[in-house]
Structures are given as C-alpha cells and as structure tokens.
C-alpha cells in the first residue's frame, strides 16, 4: 500500500487541501503501519491494494475526526453570538469506517480476540 494512494484517497474523503493534509501526515502513516500489521497475506492484487488504500484513508479520516473533536469547543455563547459544533463529523466518519471495515474482512483481520492460559 503506497502512501501516495492513501493520501489521494484521504484528500477525497476529507475534502481537505494538501496544506492541511500535510499537518496530519503522521496519522496517515500510523494508519498505514496499523493496516500492514493486520494484513492476512503479504501480496495483494492491484484492485485489492486500491481497496486497502481507500479503507486506510477512511480509517485515517476517522482518526482525524477524533483528533479534531478534541480541539474544538462544542458550544460557545458570548452575548448574542452562539457557536455550536456538532459531532456529526465523528459520527459520519465512524459510520464510513465501519462500512469499509466490513468490506475488507477478506484482506485484513481486525479481530483482537485471543485465548490465554491461566494457571490457578
């Protein structure tokens, strides 16, 4: 999965300009590394790589939405002026991520379930 493919798809999903995306490049790179660690196989076809790049971009957008929500006020009132920030961005990003996660289950395993032995 190439960084350029994920960046192009992140720009499409987020609607951000390249200058703004460059501020968040570390999140995108972290998401690529996360996906590489969860892959079911080593080699993918071109179409599978495109699917992975899009899903990774959606996941990075979800992480971006979470980070942005931590930095913004949800409601501010000063006299007659009121500014309200809704959590729609996080909800839509989470929904997009859940849909993409389901579409790539054949390529990536996000199961974190494991058995461990316990001695008594």
N, CA, C and O atoms as a Tinker XYZ file with bonds, in Angstrom:
   480  protein
     1  N      0.856000   -1.162000    0.000000    73     2
     2  CA     0.000000    0.000000    0.000000    64     1     3
     3  C      0.907000    1.230000    0.000000    63     2     4     5
     4  O      1.778000    1.373000    0.857000    81     3
     5  N      0.689000    2.105000   -0.966000    73     3     6
     6  CA     1.571000    3.262000   -1.078000    64     5     7
     7  C      0.991000    4.472000   -0.346000    63     6     8     9
     8  O     -0.224000    4.654000   -0.270000    81     7
     9  N      1.874000    5.273000    0.177000    73     7    10
    10  CA     1.486000    6.482000    0.884000    64     9    11
    11  C      0.736000    7.430000   -0.047000    63    10    12    13
    12  O     -0.237000    8.061000    0.365000    81    11
    13  N      1.181000    7.533000   -1.297000    73    11    14
    14  CA     0.528000    8.428000   -2.250000    64    13    15
    15  C     -0.918000    8.020000   -2.488000    63    14    16    17
    16  O     -1.800000    8.878000   -2.527000    81    15
    17  N     -1.177000    6.725000   -2.648000    73    15    18
    18  CA    -2.547000    6.256000   -2.856000    64    17    19
    19  C     -3.434000    6.599000   -1.665000    63    18    20    21
    20  O     -4.564000    7.059000   -1.833000    81    19
    21  N     -2.920000    6.373000   -0.474000    73    19    22
    22  CA    -3.700000    6.662000    0.731000    64    21    23
    23  C     -3.921000    8.167000    0.875000    63    22    24    25
    24  O     -5.017000    8.593000    1.238000    81    23
    25  N     -2.899000    8.978000    0.596000    73    23    26
    26  CA    -3.043000   10.433000    0.674000    64    25    27
    27  C     -4.087000   10.946000   -0.315000    63    26    28    29
    28  O     -4.908000   11.795000    0.033000    81    27
    29  N     -4.059000   10.433000   -1.545000    73    27    30
    30  CA    -5.041000   10.848000   -2.552000    64    29    31
    31  C     -6.455000   10.514000   -2.103000    63    30    32    33
    32  O     -7.369000   11.324000   -2.259000    81    31
    33  N     -6.632000    9.335000   -1.553000    73    31    34
    34  CA    -7.955000    8.917000   -1.099000    64    33    35
    35  C     -8.379000    9.667000    0.170000    63    34    36    37
    36  O     -9.561000    9.956000    0.356000    81    35
    37  N     -7.419000    9.976000    1.034000    73    35    38
    38  CA    -7.719000   10.776000    2.224000    64    37    39
    39  C     -8.204000   12.165000    1.820000    63    38    40    41
    40  O     -9.142000   12.693000    2.416000    81    39
    41  N     -7.570000   12.755000    0.815000    73    39    42
    42  CA    -7.999000   14.066000    0.322000    64    41    43
    43  C     -9.423000   13.991000   -0.221000    63    42    44    45
    44  O    -10.220000   14.907000   -0.019000    81    43
    45  N     -9.732000   12.908000   -0.901000    73    43    46
    46  CA   -11.081000   12.722000   -1.437000    64    45    47
    47  C    -12.109000   12.582000   -0.317000    63    46    48    49
    48  O    -13.167000   13.211000   -0.358000    81    47
    49  N    -11.799000   11.763000    0.673000    73    47    50
    50  CA   -12.722000   11.501000    1.777000    64    49    51
    51  C    -12.900000   12.733000    2.665000    63    50    52    53
    52  O    -14.020000   13.062000    3.055000    81    51
    53  N    -11.819000   13.398000    2.978000    73    51    54
    54  CA   -11.866000   14.501000    3.942000    64    53    55
    55  C    -12.255000   15.836000    3.327000    63    54    56    57
    56  O    -12.833000   16.687000    4.003000    81    55
    57  N    -11.943000   16.023000    2.049000    73    55    58
    58  CA   -12.200000   17.312000    1.418000    64    57    59
    59  C    -11.191000   18.374000    1.810000    63    58    60    61
    60  O    -11.405000   19.558000    1.547000    81    59
    61  N    -10.092000   17.969000    2.437000    73    59    62
    62  CA    -9.060000   18.914000    2.880000    64    61    63
    63  C     -8.097000   19.242000    1.745000    63    62    64    65
    64  O     -7.913000   18.449000    0.821000    81    63
    65  N     -7.490000   20.413000    1.826000    73    63    66
    66  CA    -6.454000   20.817000    0.890000    64    65    67
    67  C     -5.121000   20.178000    1.305000    63    66    68    69
    68  O     -4.962000   19.733000    2.442000    81    67
    69  N     -4.172000   20.139000    0.370000    73    67    70
    70  CA    -2.888000   19.491000    0.617000    64    69    71
    71  C     -2.138000   20.113000    1.795000    63    70    72    73
    72  O     -1.468000   19.398000    2.540000    81    71
    73  N     -2.240000   21.431000    1.974000    73    71    74
    74  CA    -1.539000   22.073000    3.098000    64    73    75
    75  C     -2.063000   21.564000    4.436000    63    74    76    77
    76  O     -1.290000   21.313000    5.361000    81    75
    77  N     -3.382000   21.413000    4.530000    73    75    78
    78  CA    -3.982000   20.916000    5.767000    64    77    79
    79  C     -3.655000   19.443000    5.976000    63    78    80    81
    80  O     -3.403000   19.015000    7.103000    81    79
    81  N     -3.657000   18.666000    4.894000    73    79    82
    82  CA    -3.341000   17.237000    4.994000    64    81    83
    83  C     -1.913000   17.036000    5.485000    63    82    84    85
    84  O     -1.644000   16.109000    6.248000    81    83
    85  N     -0.999000   17.894000    5.054000    73    83    86
    86  CA     0.401000   17.743000    5.466000    64    85    87
    87  C      0.578000   17.886000    6.972000    63    86    88    89
    88  O      1.544000   17.367000    7.532000    81    87
    89  N     -0.345000   18.585000    7.637000    73    87    90
    90  CA    -0.284000   18.708000    9.094000    64    89    91
    91  C     -0.652000   17.394000    9.787000    63    90    92    93
    92  O     -0.279000   17.168000   10.938000    81    91
    93  N     -1.379000   16.537000    9.084000    73    91    94
    94  CA    -1.884000   15.296000    9.670000    64    93    95
    95  C     -1.222000   14.055000    9.081000    63    94    96    97
    96  O     -1.734000   12.948000    9.248000    81    95
    97  N     -0.122000   14.216000    8.414000    73    95    98
    98  CA     0.543000   13.098000    7.731000    64    97    99
    99  C      0.926000   11.980000    8.702000    63    98   100   101
   100  O      0.901000   10.806000    8.334000    81    99
   101  N      1.278000   12.335000    9.930000    73    99   102
   102  CA     1.683000   11.314000   10.899000    64   101   103
   103  C      0.533000   10.360000   11.211000    63   102   104   105
   104  O      0.770000    9.173000   11.434000    81   103
   105  N     -0.692000   10.847000   11.231000    73   103   106
   106  CA    -1.847000    9.964000   11.469000    64   105   107
   107  C     -2.004000    8.996000   10.307000    63   106   108   109
   108  O     -2.279000    7.814000   10.511000    81   107
   109  N     -1.832000    9.493000    9.095000    73   107   110
   110  CA    -1.976000    8.651000    7.907000    64   109   111
   111  C     -0.902000    7.572000    7.883000    63   110   112   113
   112  O     -1.195000    6.414000    7.584000    81   111
   113  N      0.321000    7.933000    8.191000    73   111   114
   114  CA     1.421000    6.949000    8.218000    64   113   115
   115  C      1.176000    5.912000    9.309000    63   114   116   117
   116  O      1.413000    4.723000    9.092000    81   115
   117  N      0.706000    6.342000   10.475000    73   115   118
   118  CA     0.387000    5.399000   11.551000    64   117   119
   119  C     -0.705000    4.425000   11.128000    63   118   120   121
   120  O     -0.643000    3.241000   11.460000    81   119
   121  N     -1.694000    4.908000   10.405000    73   119   122
   122  CA    -2.772000    4.038000    9.934000    64   121   123
   123  C     -2.272000    3.019000    8.912000    63   122   124   125
   124  O     -2.709000    1.868000    8.914000    81   123
   125  N     -1.368000    3.437000    8.050000    73   123   126
   126  CA    -0.781000    2.503000    7.082000    64   125   127
   127  C     -0.031000    1.400000    7.822000    63   126   128   129
   128  O     -0.185000    0.223000    7.496000    81   127
   129  N      0.770000    1.765000    8.806000    73   127   130
   130  CA     1.511000    0.771000    9.603000    64   129   131
   131  C      0.549000   -0.168000   10.328000    63   130   132   133
   132  O      0.793000   -1.372000   10.408000    81   131
   133  N     -0.538000    0.382000   10.853000    73   131   134
   134  CA    -1.541000   -0.434000   11.531000    64   133   135
   135  C     -2.142000   -1.451000   10.565000    63   134   136   137
   136  O     -2.286000   -2.625000   10.905000    81   135
   137  N     -2.489000   -1.004000    9.370000    73   135   138
   138  CA    -3.054000   -1.908000    8.366000    64   137   139
   139  C     -2.047000   -2.978000    7.946000    63   138   140   141
   140  O     -2.408000   -4.143000    7.779000    81   139
   141  N     -0.799000   -2.587000    7.779000    73   139   142
   142  CA     0.233000   -3.557000    7.388000    64   141   143
   143  C      0.396000   -4.638000    8.439000    63   142   144   145
   144  O      0.691000   -5.784000    8.097000    81   143
   145  N      0.216000   -4.313000    9.685000    73   143   146
   146  CA     0.312000   -5.295000   10.755000    64   145   147
   147  C     -0.885000   -6.227000   10.841000    63   146   148   149
   148  O     -0.796000   -7.288000   11.459000    81   147
   149  N     -1.994000   -5.853000   10.239000    73   147   150
   150  CA    -3.226000   -6.642000   10.305000    64   149   151
   151  C     -3.535000   -7.413000    9.025000    63   150   152   153
   152  O     -4.554000   -8.102000    8.957000    81   151
   153  N     -2.684000   -7.313000    8.016000    73   151   154
   154  CA    -2.958000   -7.961000    6.727000    64   153   155
   155  C     -2.932000   -9.475000    6.847000    63   154   156   157
   156  O     -2.106000  -10.045000    7.560000    81   155
   157  N     -3.857000  -10.115000    6.132000    73   155   158
   158  CA    -3.959000  -11.573000    6.145000    64   157   159
   159  C     -2.909000  -12.242000    5.262000    63   158   160   161
   160  O     -2.554000  -13.397000    5.495000    81   159
   161  N     -2.411000  -11.533000    4.256000    73   159   162
   162  CA    -1.394000  -12.097000    3.359000    64   161   163
   163  C     -0.414000  -11.004000    2.969000    63   162   164   165
   164  O     -0.653000   -9.825000    3.228000    81   163
   165  N      0.680000  -11.396000    2.350000    73   163   166
   166  CA     1.751000  -10.455000    2.017000    64   165   167
   167  C      1.535000   -9.752000    0.682000    63   166   168   169
   168  O      1.821000   -8.561000    0.561000    81   167
   169  N      1.037000  -10.465000   -0.311000    73   167   170
   170  CA     0.882000   -9.925000   -1.657000    64   169   171
   171  C     -0.588000   -9.716000   -1.979000    63   170   172   173
   172  O     -1.429000  -10.562000   -1.676000    81   171
   173  N     -0.888000   -8.578000   -2.598000    73   171   174
   174  CA    -2.251000   -8.254000   -2.992000    64   173   175
   175  C     -2.280000   -7.856000   -4.460000    63   174   176   177
   176  O     -1.291000   -7.363000   -5.001000    81   175
   177  N     -3.418000   -8.076000   -5.093000    73   175   178
   178  CA    -3.596000   -7.635000   -6.476000    64   177   179
   179  C     -3.760000   -6.118000   -6.496000    63   178   180   181
   180  O     -3.882000   -5.484000   -5.448000    81   179
   181  N     -3.762000   -5.550000   -7.690000    73   179   182
   182  CA    -3.901000   -4.101000   -7.822000    64   181   183
   183  C     -5.252000   -3.626000   -7.278000    63   182   184   185
   184  O     -5.321000   -2.597000   -6.605000    81   183
   185  N     -6.303000   -4.354000   -7.562000    73   183   186
   186  CA    -7.628000   -3.962000   -7.068000    64   185   187
   187  C     -7.714000   -4.108000   -5.549000    63   186   188   189
   188  O     -8.353000   -3.291000   -4.886000    81   187
   189  N     -7.082000   -5.131000   -5.000000    73   187   190
   190  CA    -7.065000   -5.296000   -3.541000    64   189   191
   191  C     -6.279000   -4.165000   -2.879000    63   190   192   193
   192  O     -6.672000   -3.673000   -1.821000    81   191
   193  N     -5.171000   -3.754000   -3.496000    73   191   194
   194  CA    -4.394000   -2.638000   -2.958000    64   193   195
   195  C     -5.201000   -1.342000   -2.962000    63   194   196   197
   196  O     -5.091000   -0.539000   -2.036000    81   195
   197  N     -6.006000   -1.140000   -3.996000    73   195   198
   198  CA    -6.856000    0.052000   -4.054000    64   197   199
   199  C     -7.917000    0.009000   -2.962000    63   198   200   201
   200  O     -8.207000    1.026000   -2.332000    81   199
   201  N     -8.490000   -1.163000   -2.739000    73   199   202
   202  CA    -9.471000   -1.311000   -1.657000    64   201   203
   203  C     -8.842000   -1.027000   -0.307000    63   202   204   205
   204  O     -9.427000   -0.339000    0.530000    81   203
   205  N     -7.644000   -1.562000   -0.099000    73   203   206
   206  CA    -6.933000   -1.325000    1.166000    64   205   207
   207  C     -6.581000    0.151000    1.345000    63   206   208   209
   208  O     -6.723000    0.693000    2.442000    81   207
   209  N     -6.127000    0.797000    0.288000    73   207   210
   210  CA    -5.755000    2.209000    0.371000    64   209   211
   211  C     -6.969000    3.062000    0.721000    63   210   212   213
   212  O     -6.864000    3.989000    1.525000    81   211
   213  N     -8.119000    2.757000    0.126000    73   211   214
   214  CA    -9.324000    3.526000    0.436000    64   213   215
   215  C     -9.764000    3.285000    1.882000    63   214   216   217
   216  O    -10.113000    4.229000    2.591000    81   215
   217  N     -9.748000    2.033000    2.312000    73   215   218
   218  CA   -10.137000    1.727000    3.695000    64   217   219
   219  C     -9.181000    2.380000    4.679000    63   218   220   221
   220  O     -9.608000    2.877000    5.721000    81   219
   221  N     -7.911000    2.384000    4.365000    73   219   222
   222  CA    -6.917000    3.023000    5.235000    64   221   223
   223  C     -7.156000    4.531000    5.296000    63   222   224   225
   224  O     -7.020000    5.135000    6.360000    81   223
   225  N     -7.507000    5.138000    4.174000    73   223   226
   226  CA    -7.807000    6.573000    4.146000    64   225   227
   227  C     -9.041000    6.884000    4.982000    63   226   228   229
   228  O     -9.077000    7.898000    5.679000    81   227
   229  N    -10.049000    6.025000    4.919000    73   227   230
   230  CA   -11.254000    6.222000    5.730000    64   229   231
   231  C    -10.917000    6.094000    7.209000    63   230   232   233
   232  O    -11.394000    6.880000    8.028000    81   231
   233  N    -10.092000    5.101000    7.553000    73   231   234
   234  CA    -9.670000    4.930000    8.943000    64   233   235
   235  C     -8.876000    6.156000    9.420000    63   234   236   237
   236  O     -9.060000    6.615000   10.548000    81   235
   237  N     -8.003000    6.677000    8.569000    73   235   238
   238  CA    -7.228000    7.871000    8.914000    64   237   239
   239  C     -8.152000    9.078000    9.075000    63   238   240   241
   240  O     -7.921000    9.925000    9.937000    81   239
   241  N     -9.185000    9.157000    8.257000    73   239   242
   242  CA   -10.155000   10.247000    8.391000    64   241   243
   243  C    -10.907000   10.137000    9.713000    63   242   244   245
   244  O    -11.181000   11.145000   10.364000    81   243
   245  N    -11.237000    8.920000   10.102000    73   243   246
   246  CA   -11.887000    8.699000   11.394000    64   245   247
   247  C    -10.972000    9.169000   12.534000    63   246   248   249
   248  O    -11.422000    9.843000   13.460000    81   247
   249  N     -9.692000    8.808000   12.457000    73   247   250
   250  CA    -8.733000    9.255000   13.480000    64   249   251
   251  C     -8.597000   10.780000   13.467000    63   250   252   253
   252  O     -8.501000   11.409000   14.520000    81   251
   253  N     -8.591000   11.364000   12.271000    73   251   254
   254  CA    -8.530000   12.821000   12.128000    64   253   255
   255  C     -9.752000   13.471000   12.781000    63   254   256   257
   256  O     -9.621000   14.465000   13.495000    81   255
   257  N    -10.938000   12.912000   12.536000    73   255   258
   258  CA   -12.172000   13.451000   13.109000    64   257   259
   259  C    -12.134000   13.406000   14.632000    63   258   260   261
   260  O    -12.566000   14.349000   15.296000    81   259
   261  N    -11.618000   12.313000   15.182000    73   259   262
   262  CA   -11.490000   12.216000   16.639000    64   261   263
   263  C    -10.532000   13.265000   17.183000    63   262   264   265
   264  O    -10.801000   13.887000   18.210000    81   263
   265  N     -9.419000   13.457000   16.494000    73   263   266
   266  CA    -8.434000   14.450000   16.942000    64   265   267
   267  C     -8.992000   15.861000   16.829000    63   266   268   269
   268  O     -8.758000   16.689000   17.709000    81   267
   269  N     -9.718000   16.143000   15.772000    73   267   270
   270  CA   -10.298000   17.477000   15.595000    64   269   271
   271  C    -11.361000   17.763000   16.645000    63   270   272   273
   272  O    -11.498000   18.899000   17.098000    81   271
   273  N    -12.103000   16.752000   17.029000    73   271   274
   274  CA   -13.160000   16.975000   18.018000    64   273   275
   275  C    -12.575000   17.302000   19.387000    63   274   276   277
   276  O    -13.209000   17.996000   20.181000    81   275
   277  N    -11.379000   16.811000   19.666000    73   275   278
   278  CA   -10.741000   17.104000   20.950000    64   277   279
   279  C    -10.256000   18.558000   21.009000    63   278   280   281
   280  O    -10.073000   19.114000   22.092000    81   279
   281  N    -10.052000   19.161000   19.842000    73   279   282
   282  CA    -9.509000   20.525000   19.783000    64   281   283
   283  C    -10.565000   21.597000   19.579000    63   282   284   285
   284  O    -10.223000   22.778000   19.508000    81   283
   285  N    -11.830000   21.228000   19.484000    73   283   286
   286  CA   -12.856000   22.229000   19.220000    64   285   287
   287  C    -13.880000   22.267000   20.340000    63   286   288   289
   288  O    -14.148000   21.259000   20.995000    81   287
   289  N    -14.433000   23.421000   20.543000    73   287   290
   290  CA   -15.495000   23.585000   21.531000    64   289   291
   291  C    -16.815000   23.183000   20.896000    63   290   292   293
   292  O    -17.057000   23.468000   19.723000    81   291
   293  N    -17.653000   22.534000   21.653000    73   291   294
   294  CA   -18.939000   22.106000   21.122000    64   293   295
   295  C    -19.979000   23.213000   21.210000    63   294   296   297
   296  O    -20.879000   23.277000   20.372000    81   295
   297  N    -19.876000   24.066000   22.186000    73   295   298
   298  CA   -20.842000   25.145000   22.318000    64   297   299
   299  C    -20.164000   26.328000   23.001000    63   298   300   301
   300  O    -19.487000   26.180000   24.019000    81   299
   301  N    -20.360000   27.489000   22.420000    73   299   302
   302  CA   -19.781000   28.711000   22.964000    64   301   303
   303  C    -20.800000   29.820000   22.772000    63   302   304   305
   304  O    -21.316000   30.010000   21.671000    81   303
   305  N    -21.089000   30.543000   23.825000    73   303   306
   306  CA   -22.031000   31.655000   23.734000    64   305   307
   307  C    -21.378000   32.884000   24.340000    63   306   308   309
   308  O    -20.919000   32.867000   25.482000    81   307
   309  N    -21.347000   33.957000   23.548000    73   307   310
   310  CA   -20.801000   35.236000   24.000000    64   309   311
   311  C    -21.807000   36.316000   23.632000    63   310   312   313
   312  O    -21.851000   36.770000   22.489000    81   311
   313  N    -22.594000   36.715000   24.583000    73   311   314
   314  CA   -23.621000   37.717000   24.316000    64   313   315
   315  C    -24.706000   37.150000   23.414000    63   314   316   317
   316  O    -25.342000   36.151000   23.747000    81   315
   317  N    -24.912000   37.790000   22.277000    73   315   318
   318  CA   -25.930000   37.340000   21.328000    64   317   319
   319  C    -25.397000   36.317000   20.329000    63   318   320   321
   320  O    -26.168000   35.741000   19.562000    81   319
   321  N    -24.102000   36.092000   20.334000    73   319   322
   322  CA   -23.491000   35.179000   19.366000    64   321   323
   323  C    -23.325000   33.807000   20.004000    63   322   324   325
   324  O    -22.794000   33.678000   21.107000    81   323
   325  N    -23.787000   32.786000   19.291000    73   323   326
   326  CA   -23.631000   31.413000   19.782000    64   325   327
   327  C    -23.037000   30.559000   18.676000    63   326   328   329
   328  O    -23.514000   30.567000   17.541000    81   327
   329  N    -21.981000   29.818000   19.025000    73   327   330
   330  CA   -21.315000   28.915000   18.093000    64   329   331
   331  C    -21.475000   27.506000   18.630000    63   330   332   333
   332  O    -21.149000   27.229000   19.784000    81   331
   333  N    -21.972000   26.628000   17.796000    73   331   334
   334  CA   -22.164000   25.239000   18.209000    64   333   335
   335  C    -21.492000   24.330000   17.200000    63   334   336   337
   336  O    -21.688000   24.483000   15.994000    81   335
   337  N    -20.718000   23.406000   17.675000    73   335   338
   338  CA   -20.045000   22.417000   16.833000    64   337   339
   339  C    -20.686000   21.067000   17.110000    63   338   340   341
   340  O    -20.678000   20.595000   18.247000    81   339
   341  N    -21.234000   20.451000   16.088000    73   339   342
   342  CA   -21.885000   19.160000   16.294000    64   341   343
   343  C    -20.879000   18.026000   16.138000    63   342   344   345
   344  O    -19.776000   18.215000   15.626000    81   343
   345  N    -21.277000   16.876000   16.580000    73   343   346
   346  CA   -20.413000   15.696000   16.471000    64   345   347
   347  C    -20.743000   14.895000   15.217000    63   346   348   349
   348  O    -20.419000   13.710000   15.130000    81   347
   349  N    -21.391000   15.543000   14.244000    73   347   350
   350  CA   -21.751000   14.855000   13.006000    64   349   351
   351  C    -20.533000   14.330000   12.263000    63   350   352   353
   352  O    -20.594000   13.263000   11.652000    81   351
   353  N    -19.428000   15.065000   12.308000    73   351   354
   354  CA   -18.219000   14.636000   11.601000    64   353   355
   355  C    -17.717000   13.306000   12.156000    63   354   356   357
   356  O    -17.335000   12.418000   11.393000    81   355
   357  N    -17.717000   13.167000   13.467000    73   355   358
   358  CA   -17.254000   11.923000   14.083000    64   357   359
   359  C    -18.211000   10.786000   13.754000    63   358   360   361
   360  O    -17.777000    9.683000   13.421000    81   359
   361  N    -19.488000   11.046000   13.845000    73   359   362
   362  CA   -20.483000   10.003000   13.572000    64   361   363
   363  C    -20.419000    9.531000   12.130000    63   362   364   365
   364  O    -20.479000    8.329000   11.869000    81   363
   365  N    -20.298000   10.461000   11.190000    73   363   366
   366  CA   -20.224000   10.057000    9.786000    64   365   367
   367  C    -18.914000    9.335000    9.489000    63   366   368   369
   368  O    -18.899000    8.377000    8.716000    81   367
   369  N    -17.809000    9.786000   10.096000    73   367   370
   370  CA   -16.521000    9.114000    9.906000    64   369   371
   371  C    -16.560000    7.705000   10.497000    63   370   372   373
   372  O    -16.028000    6.769000    9.900000    81   371
   373  N    -17.182000    7.548000   11.660000    73   371   374
   374  CA   -17.294000    6.226000   12.280000    64   373   375
   375  C    -18.145000    5.299000   11.433000    63   374   376   377
   376  O    -17.822000    4.120000   11.286000    81   375
   377  N    -19.227000    5.817000   10.875000    73   375   378
   378  CA   -20.078000    5.001000   10.009000    64   377   379
   379  C    -19.337000    4.592000    8.746000    63   378   380   381
   380  O    -19.428000    3.444000    8.312000    81   379
   381  N    -18.600000    5.537000    8.153000    73   379   382
   382  CA   -17.799000    5.205000    6.966000    64   381   383
   383  C    -16.774000    4.125000    7.297000    63   382   384   385
   384  O    -16.581000    3.190000    6.521000    81   383
   385  N    -16.118000    4.254000    8.450000    73   383   386
   386  CA   -15.099000    3.287000    8.840000    64   385   387
   387  C    -15.708000    1.908000    9.056000    63   386   388   389
   388  O    -15.136000    0.911000    8.616000    81   387
   389  N    -16.854000    1.829000    9.723000    73   387   390
   390  CA   -17.497000    0.527000    9.950000    64   389   391
   391  C    -17.878000   -0.142000    8.631000    63   390   392   393
   392  O    -17.736000   -1.356000    8.486000    81   391
   393  N    -18.363000    0.648000    7.671000    73   391   394
   394  CA   -18.699000    0.088000    6.358000    64   393   395
   395  C    -17.463000   -0.424000    5.636000    63   394   396   397
   396  O    -17.482000   -1.515000    5.066000    81   395
   397  N    -16.395000    0.352000    5.657000    73   395   398
   398  CA   -15.169000   -0.078000    4.990000    64   397   399
   399  C    -14.543000   -1.285000    5.678000    63   398   400   401
   400  O    -13.990000   -2.167000    5.020000    81   399
   401  N    -14.630000   -1.319000    6.976000    73   399   402
   402  CA   -14.082000   -2.440000    7.741000    64   401   403
   403  C    -14.747000   -3.747000    7.318000    63   402   404   405
   404  O    -14.083000   -4.774000    7.184000    81   403
   405  N    -16.053000   -3.702000    7.110000    73   403   406
   406  CA   -16.785000   -4.894000    6.669000    64   405   407
   407  C    -16.391000   -5.310000    5.257000    63   406   408   409
   408  O    -16.381000   -6.499000    4.940000    81   407
   409  N    -16.068000   -4.342000    4.411000    73   407   410
   410  CA   -15.743000   -4.636000    3.017000    64   409   411
   411  C    -14.351000   -5.230000    2.821000    63   410   412   413
   412  O    -14.077000   -5.811000    1.772000    81   411
   413  N    -13.476000   -5.096000    3.800000    73   411   414
   414  CA   -12.112000   -5.608000    3.625000    64   413   415
   415  C    -11.783000   -6.755000    4.575000    63   414   416   417
   416  O    -10.610000   -7.045000    4.809000    81   415
   417  N    -12.792000   -7.401000    5.119000    73   415   418
   418  CA   -12.535000   -8.501000    6.049000    64   417   419
   419  C    -11.798000   -9.656000    5.383000    63   418   420   421
   420  O    -11.149000  -10.446000    6.069000    81   419
   421  N    -11.885000   -9.769000    4.063000    73   419   422
   422  CA   -11.148000  -10.818000    3.366000    64   421   423
   423  C     -9.663000  -10.494000    3.235000    63   422   424   425
   424  O     -8.865000  -11.392000    2.965000    81   423
   425  N     -9.276000   -9.237000    3.420000    73   423   426
   426  CA    -7.886000   -8.809000    3.258000    64   425   427
   427  C     -7.172000   -8.517000    4.569000    63   426   428   429
   428  O     -5.966000   -8.732000    4.694000    81   427
   429  N     -7.932000   -8.021000    5.550000    73   427   430
   430  CA    -7.345000   -7.567000    6.813000    64   429   431
   431  C     -8.152000   -8.140000    7.968000    63   430   432   433
   432  O     -9.381000   -8.191000    7.918000    81   431
   433  N     -7.453000   -8.569000    9.001000    73   431   434
   434  CA    -8.116000   -9.093000   10.187000    64   433   435
   435  C     -7.984000   -8.105000   11.327000    63   434   436   437
   436  O     -6.880000   -7.811000   11.783000    81   435
   437  N     -9.124000   -7.589000   11.787000    73   435   438
   438  CA    -9.120000   -6.664000   12.907000    64   437   439
   439  C     -9.560000   -7.333000   14.198000    63   438   440   441
   440  O     -9.834000   -6.660000   15.191000    81   439
   441  N     -9.626000   -8.642000   14.184000    73   439   442
   442  CA   -10.005000   -9.379000   15.389000    64   441   443
   443  C     -8.878000   -9.293000   16.399000    63   442   444   445
   444  O     -7.729000   -9.611000   16.092000    81   443
   445  N     -9.207000   -8.867000   17.591000    73   443   446
   446  CA    -8.218000   -8.771000   18.660000    64   445   447
   447  C     -8.467000   -9.828000   19.740000    63   446   448   449
   448  O     -7.963000   -9.716000   20.858000    81   447
   449  N     -9.232000  -10.831000   19.401000    73   447   450
   450  CA    -9.586000  -11.873000   20.347000    64   449   451
   451  C     -8.484000  -12.919000   20.387000    63   450   452   453
   452  O     -7.988000  -13.343000   19.343000    81   451
   453  N     -8.100000  -13.336000   21.585000    73   451   454
   454  CA    -7.115000  -14.407000   21.699000    64   453   455
   455  C     -7.351000  -15.167000   23.001000    63   454   456   457
   456  O     -7.898000  -14.632000   23.966000    81   455
   457  N     -6.927000  -16.419000   23.000000    73   455   458
   458  CA    -7.014000  -17.230000   24.190000    64   457   459
   459  C     -5.693000  -17.162000   24.940000    63   458   460   461
   460  O     -4.622000  -17.142000   24.333000    81   459
   461  N     -5.775000  -17.128000   26.238000    73   459   462
   462  CA    -4.565000  -17.187000   27.050000    64   461   463
   463  C     -4.743000  -18.243000   28.108000    63   462   464   465
   464  O     -5.865000  -18.561000   28.503000    81   463
   465  N     -3.658000  -18.774000   28.556000    73   463   466
   466  CA    -3.698000  -19.805000   29.585000    64   465   467
   467  C     -3.582000  -19.150000   30.947000    63   466   468   469
   468  O     -2.772000  -18.244000   31.142000    81   467
   469  N     -4.377000  -19.601000   31.869000    73   467   470
   470  CA    -4.347000  -19.083000   33.230000    64   469   471
   471  C     -4.049000  -20.254000   34.170000    63   470   472   473
   472  O     -4.700000  -21.297000   34.114000    81   471
   473  N     -3.071000  -20.060000   35.013000    73   471   474
   474  CA    -2.775000  -21.115000   35.996000    64   473   475
   475  C     -3.367000  -20.709000   37.345000    63   474   476   477
   476  O     -3.384000  -19.537000   37.719000    81   475
   477  N     -3.845000  -21.716000   38.051000    73   475   478
   478  CA    -4.503000  -21.463000   39.340000    64   477   479
   479  C     -3.624000  -21.961000   40.462000    63   478   480
   480  O     -3.991000  -21.845000   41.632000    81   479
